[in-house]
Each structure stands twice: as C-alpha cells, then as structure tokens.
Short mmCIF file of C-alpha atoms in Angstrom, two decimals:
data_model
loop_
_atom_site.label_atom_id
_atom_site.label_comp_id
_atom_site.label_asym_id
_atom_site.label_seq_id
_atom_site.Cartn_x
_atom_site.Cartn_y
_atom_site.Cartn_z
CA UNK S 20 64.81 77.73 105.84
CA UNK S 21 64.72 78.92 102.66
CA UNK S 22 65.22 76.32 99.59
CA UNK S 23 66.57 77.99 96.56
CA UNK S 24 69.96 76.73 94.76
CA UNK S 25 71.78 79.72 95.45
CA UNK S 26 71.08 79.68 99.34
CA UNK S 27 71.76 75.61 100.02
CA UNK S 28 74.74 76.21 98.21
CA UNK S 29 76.01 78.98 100.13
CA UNK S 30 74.62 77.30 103.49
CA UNK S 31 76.12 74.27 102.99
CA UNK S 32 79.28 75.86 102.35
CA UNK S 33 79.29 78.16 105.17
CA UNK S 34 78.21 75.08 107.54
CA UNK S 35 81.43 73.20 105.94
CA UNK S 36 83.65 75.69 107.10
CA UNK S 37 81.87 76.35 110.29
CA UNK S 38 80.73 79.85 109.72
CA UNK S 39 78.07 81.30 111.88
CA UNK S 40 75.86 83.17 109.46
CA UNK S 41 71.81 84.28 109.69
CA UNK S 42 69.80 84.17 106.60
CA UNK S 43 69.74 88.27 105.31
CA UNK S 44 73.51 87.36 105.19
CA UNK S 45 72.93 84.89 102.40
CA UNK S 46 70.73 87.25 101.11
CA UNK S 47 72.72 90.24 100.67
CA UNK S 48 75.32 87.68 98.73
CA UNK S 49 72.77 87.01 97.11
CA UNK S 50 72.21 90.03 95.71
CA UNK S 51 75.78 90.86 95.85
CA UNK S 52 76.51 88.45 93.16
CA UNK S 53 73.58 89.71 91.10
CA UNK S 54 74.90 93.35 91.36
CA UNK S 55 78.27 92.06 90.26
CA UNK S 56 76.96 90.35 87.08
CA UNK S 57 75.46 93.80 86.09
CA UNK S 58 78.28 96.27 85.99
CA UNK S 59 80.71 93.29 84.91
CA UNK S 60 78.86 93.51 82.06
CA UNK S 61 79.82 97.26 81.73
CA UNK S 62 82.97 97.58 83.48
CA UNK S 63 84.95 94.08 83.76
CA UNK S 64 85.53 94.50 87.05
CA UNK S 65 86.48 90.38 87.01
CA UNK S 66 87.87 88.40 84.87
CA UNK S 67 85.14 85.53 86.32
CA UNK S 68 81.46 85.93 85.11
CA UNK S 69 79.67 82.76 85.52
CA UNK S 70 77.97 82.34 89.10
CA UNK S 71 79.53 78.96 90.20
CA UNK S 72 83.18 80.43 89.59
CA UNK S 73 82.01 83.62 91.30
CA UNK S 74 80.23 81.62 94.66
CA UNK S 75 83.73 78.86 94.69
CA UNK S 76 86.87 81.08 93.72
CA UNK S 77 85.50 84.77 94.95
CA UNK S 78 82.80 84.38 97.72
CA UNK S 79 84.26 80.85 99.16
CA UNK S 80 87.91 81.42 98.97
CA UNK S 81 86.85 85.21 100.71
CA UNK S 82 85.27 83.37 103.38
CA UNK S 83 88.09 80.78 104.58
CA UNK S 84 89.48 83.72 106.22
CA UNK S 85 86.39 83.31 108.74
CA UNK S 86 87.15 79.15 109.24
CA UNK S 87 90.01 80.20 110.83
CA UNK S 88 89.83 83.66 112.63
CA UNK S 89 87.52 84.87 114.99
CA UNK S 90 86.70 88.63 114.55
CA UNK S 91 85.50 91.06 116.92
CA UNK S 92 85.05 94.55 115.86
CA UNK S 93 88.51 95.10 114.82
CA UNK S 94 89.78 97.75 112.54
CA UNK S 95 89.92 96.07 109.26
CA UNK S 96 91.18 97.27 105.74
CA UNK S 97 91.76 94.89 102.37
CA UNK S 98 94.43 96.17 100.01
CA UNK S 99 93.48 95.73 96.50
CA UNK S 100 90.32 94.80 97.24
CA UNK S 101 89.20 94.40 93.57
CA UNK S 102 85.25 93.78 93.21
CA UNK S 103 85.06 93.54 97.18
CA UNK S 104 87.26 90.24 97.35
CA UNK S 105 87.85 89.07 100.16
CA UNK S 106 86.85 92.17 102.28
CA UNK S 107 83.43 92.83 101.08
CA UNK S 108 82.23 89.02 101.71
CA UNK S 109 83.74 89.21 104.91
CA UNK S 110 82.09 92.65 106.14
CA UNK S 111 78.27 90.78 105.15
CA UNK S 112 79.43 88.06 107.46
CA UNK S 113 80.74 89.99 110.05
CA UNK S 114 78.66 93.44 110.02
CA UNK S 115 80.54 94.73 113.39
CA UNK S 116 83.88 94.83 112.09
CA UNK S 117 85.30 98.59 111.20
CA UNK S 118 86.13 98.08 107.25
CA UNK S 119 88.09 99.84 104.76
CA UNK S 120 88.17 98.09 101.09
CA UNK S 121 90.72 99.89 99.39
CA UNK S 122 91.48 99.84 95.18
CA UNK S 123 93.27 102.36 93.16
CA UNK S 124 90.81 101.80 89.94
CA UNK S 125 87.73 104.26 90.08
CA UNK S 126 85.47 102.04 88.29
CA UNK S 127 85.82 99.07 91.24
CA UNK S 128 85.93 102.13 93.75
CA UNK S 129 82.20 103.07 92.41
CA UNK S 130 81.30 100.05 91.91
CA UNK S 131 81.80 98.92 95.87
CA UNK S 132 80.43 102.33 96.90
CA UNK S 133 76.97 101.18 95.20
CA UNK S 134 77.03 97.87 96.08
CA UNK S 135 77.72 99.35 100.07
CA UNK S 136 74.67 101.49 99.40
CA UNK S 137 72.28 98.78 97.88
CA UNK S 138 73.06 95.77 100.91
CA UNK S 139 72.76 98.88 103.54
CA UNK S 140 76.15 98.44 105.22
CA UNK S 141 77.25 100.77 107.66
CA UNK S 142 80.88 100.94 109.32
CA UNK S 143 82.24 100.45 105.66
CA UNK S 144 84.67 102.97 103.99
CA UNK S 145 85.66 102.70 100.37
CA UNK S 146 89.05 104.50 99.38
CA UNK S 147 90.49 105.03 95.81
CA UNK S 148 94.19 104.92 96.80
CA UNK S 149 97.13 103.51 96.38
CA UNK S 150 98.38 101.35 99.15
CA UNK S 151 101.53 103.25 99.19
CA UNK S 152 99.83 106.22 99.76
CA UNK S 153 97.38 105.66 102.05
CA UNK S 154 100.28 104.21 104.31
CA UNK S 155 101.78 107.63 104.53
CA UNK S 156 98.70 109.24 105.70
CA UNK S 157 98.62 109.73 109.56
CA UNK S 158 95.16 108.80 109.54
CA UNK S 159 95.66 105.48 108.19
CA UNK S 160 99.35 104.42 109.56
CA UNK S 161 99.48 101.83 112.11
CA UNK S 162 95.94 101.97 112.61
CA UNK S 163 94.56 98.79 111.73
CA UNK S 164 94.10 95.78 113.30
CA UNK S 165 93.85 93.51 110.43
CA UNK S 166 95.34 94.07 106.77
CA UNK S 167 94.90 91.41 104.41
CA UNK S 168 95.52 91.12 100.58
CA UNK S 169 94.33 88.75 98.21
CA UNK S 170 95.80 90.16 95.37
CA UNK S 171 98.32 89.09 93.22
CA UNK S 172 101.27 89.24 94.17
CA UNK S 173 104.97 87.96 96.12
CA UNK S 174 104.79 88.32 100.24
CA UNK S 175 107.77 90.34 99.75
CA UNK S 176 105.66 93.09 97.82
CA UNK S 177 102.65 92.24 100.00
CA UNK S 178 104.36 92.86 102.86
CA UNK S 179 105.84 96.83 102.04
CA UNK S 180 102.08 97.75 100.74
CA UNK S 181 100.29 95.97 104.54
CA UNK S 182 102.58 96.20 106.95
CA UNK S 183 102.89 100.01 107.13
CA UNK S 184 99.14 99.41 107.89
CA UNK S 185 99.04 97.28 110.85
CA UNK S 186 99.18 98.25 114.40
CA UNK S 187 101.69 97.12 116.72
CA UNK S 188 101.06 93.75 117.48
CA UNK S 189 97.92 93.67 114.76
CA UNK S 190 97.96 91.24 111.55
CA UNK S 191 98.55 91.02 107.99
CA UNK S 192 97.66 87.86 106.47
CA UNK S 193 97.97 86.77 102.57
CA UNK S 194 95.73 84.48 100.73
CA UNK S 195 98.15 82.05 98.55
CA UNK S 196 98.62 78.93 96.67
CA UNK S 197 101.03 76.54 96.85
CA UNK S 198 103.88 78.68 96.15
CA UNK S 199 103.55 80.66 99.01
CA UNK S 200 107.02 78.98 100.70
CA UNK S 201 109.23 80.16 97.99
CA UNK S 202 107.80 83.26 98.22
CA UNK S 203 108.31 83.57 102.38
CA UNK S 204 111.99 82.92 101.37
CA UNK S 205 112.25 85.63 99.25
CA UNK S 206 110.45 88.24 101.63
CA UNK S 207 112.26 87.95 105.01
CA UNK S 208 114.39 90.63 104.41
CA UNK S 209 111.20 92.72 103.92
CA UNK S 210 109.76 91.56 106.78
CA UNK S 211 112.63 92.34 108.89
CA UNK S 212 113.04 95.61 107.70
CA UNK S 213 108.92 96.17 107.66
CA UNK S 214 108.59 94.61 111.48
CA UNK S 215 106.80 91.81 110.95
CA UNK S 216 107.68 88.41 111.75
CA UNK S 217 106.31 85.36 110.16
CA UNK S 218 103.56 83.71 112.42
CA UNK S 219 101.86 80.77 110.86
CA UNK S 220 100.54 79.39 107.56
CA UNK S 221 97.57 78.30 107.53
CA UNK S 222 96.11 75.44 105.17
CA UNK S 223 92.03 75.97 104.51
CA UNK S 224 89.60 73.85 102.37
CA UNK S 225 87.79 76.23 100.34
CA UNK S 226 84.63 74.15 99.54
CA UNK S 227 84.34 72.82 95.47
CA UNK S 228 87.74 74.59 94.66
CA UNK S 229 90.53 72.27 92.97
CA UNK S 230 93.60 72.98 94.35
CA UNK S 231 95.83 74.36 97.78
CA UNK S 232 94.57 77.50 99.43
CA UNK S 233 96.93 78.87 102.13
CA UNK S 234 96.49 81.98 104.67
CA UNK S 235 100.24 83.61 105.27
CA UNK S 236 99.96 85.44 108.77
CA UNK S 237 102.33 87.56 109.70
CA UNK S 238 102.29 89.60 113.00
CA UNK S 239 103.60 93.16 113.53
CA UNK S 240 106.39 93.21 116.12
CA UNK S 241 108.09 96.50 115.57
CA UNK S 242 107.02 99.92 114.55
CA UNK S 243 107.73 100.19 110.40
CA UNK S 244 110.60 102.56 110.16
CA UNK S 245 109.29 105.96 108.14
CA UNK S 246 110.81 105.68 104.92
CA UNK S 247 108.56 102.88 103.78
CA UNK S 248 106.82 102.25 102.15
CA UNK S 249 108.26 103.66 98.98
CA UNK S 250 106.52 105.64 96.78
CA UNK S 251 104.01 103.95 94.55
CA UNK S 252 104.64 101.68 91.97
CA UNK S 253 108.60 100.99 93.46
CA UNK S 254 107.68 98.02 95.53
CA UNK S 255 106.53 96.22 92.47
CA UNK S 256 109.89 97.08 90.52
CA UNK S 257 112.07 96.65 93.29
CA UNK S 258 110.84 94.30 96.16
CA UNK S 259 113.11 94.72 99.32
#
C-alpha cells in the first residue's frame, strides 16, 4: 500500500463511499490532477486550481455517482463534460464502461483528448459538440445507456440537452444542490414532453465537501418525439 498524501486521501475517500478501486486507478488520478494543473495554467479550463478543491469538489463529487450505481459496460456519455468532470473520473474507475465526454469548447476538447492519451484509456471518445447537435445525429440518438450532466444548469434545460440521448428505458441523472426540488417543479412539462419520468433523488455524502449533494435520476419511458431537441442555444433561452 502505497503511503503518499495524495493516495490515503483518495483511498480513504473511495473506501468512505464504498468504491472498489485498485491502485493504477489512484494513480492515473494522480496524474490526472497533475495534467490538469498544467494546461490550467495555459487554458483555464477551471475556475478551481488548488489540489484539495480539485480532489473534494471535482474528483469526489465525480465519484458519488459510483456510491450509488453499479456500472457494467454500459454506453455512457457526459454532457458538458468540462475538464473531464464527472465522466473522466468515472471512466478511471470503471475502465469497461463505453464513454463519450462531450464539450463544445476546443480547448477542454484537446485538453481531454491528451489527458485520454497520457492515462492510456481505451473505449473513450471525446466529441466537440453541442449537445443539441449531437442529439440529432443518428449515430448518437437514443443510443446511450447512461447520460449524465453536471453542469450548470435547471433540470428543465438538462433534460432537452440528455434525454434525446438516452435509450428507451436507459438513464439521465443530474448532479445538484439543494435546489434541485424547485427546479423538478419547473421541468415536468419537459419531461413529459422529452419521455422521461422522474425516478428518484438521491442524497450522497461527498467526503470533506460542505454542503447537500443530490443525484436527480430520471428514466426514459417513451421515445423523444423528433422535433427536440431544439436547435442550439434555444433550450437555454426558452426552457420547455
């Protein structure tokens, strides 16, 4: 067992939330984080630059997605994926799953495409798209098992850039705070229009962070009818 600060930190909080991990795992994180500090410097590519915001509020909060789901090799894509969060943290941890990290900036595109390169990560796909678009490609539609989005923004939004995504009976699930419920109010006409219904919400302890951390799932009942999403940019202005 190895002793540095880095790796008992990341062990301990991987053990916390009862993630199954092997060492190389906290190594490419490791390294992942070092990488990141580099072309932040360059290309602020987060707003976050010291390491023990990084580890809590970007690799931690990626990683309560895995204290509560158990993944198989799905078909998996993150919308707005940013500088990898949460689908890049989650691919190191679970190296089977089928991954697309989509973000429609071309500096975090590159940046994930080297940082893919450097940890040796196959079955990983990085697209510079917009969500809407992507969504109207046959390739992509309905193809996924899992979509999830930890950017910012209301479920009602969220909801017209995943669902369009998701399979028939796949998943789209939102990392919140603790205004998630006003938000849910505000989004179930999307969600009836999109075809997905509401399933749980999920309250996770993301170790050392201050504050309520919530996982909105919602499951895909009903095919999304062709016209949406809308073309990009009108979901923002106009939420359904």
């Amino acid at each position: 067992m190895k002793s540095n600060k880095f790796y008992s930190r990341i062990a301990a909080g991987l053990e916390a939330m009862n993630i199954e991990y092997q060492e190389y795992m906290i190594d490419q994180l490791q390294d992942y984080l070092k990488f990141l500090k580099e072309e932040n410097k360059k290309y602020n590519l987060t707003a976050l630059d010291e390491p023990d915001e990084i580890i809590t509020k970007h690799f931690f909060d990626s990683l309560s997605f895995l204290s509560k789901f158990n993944l198989k090799q799905e078909k998996f894509i993150d919308i707005g994926t940013g500088a990898g969060f949460p689908g890049m943290v989650i691919k190191i941890f679970k190296p089977g799953l089928d991954m697309i990290l989509l973000d429609s900036l071309a500096k975090r595109v590159n940046f994930l495409k080297k940082l893919s390169t450097r940890l040796g990560l196959k079955k990983l796909e990085v697209v510079h798209a917009r969500a809407e678009d992507l969504a109207r490609d046959k390739i992509y539609r309905e193809g996924f098992d899992w979509v999830v989005a930890r950017a910012v923004a209301p479920v009602n939004t969220l909801s017209e850039y995943t669902l369009p995504l998701v399979r028939l009976n796949g998943k789209a699930v939102f990392f919140k705070g603790p205004g998630y419920k006003e938000e849910l109010q505000e989004a179930q006409n999307a969600l009836a229009i999109l075809g997905g219904r509401l399933k749980d919400t999920i309250k996770v302890k993301v170790p050392d962070l201050k504050g309520e951390r919530y996982l909105v799932l919602i499951e895909k009942d009903s095919s999304t009818p062709e016209k949406y999403p809308r073309r990009a940019g009108i979901p923002k202005k106009r939420p359904l």
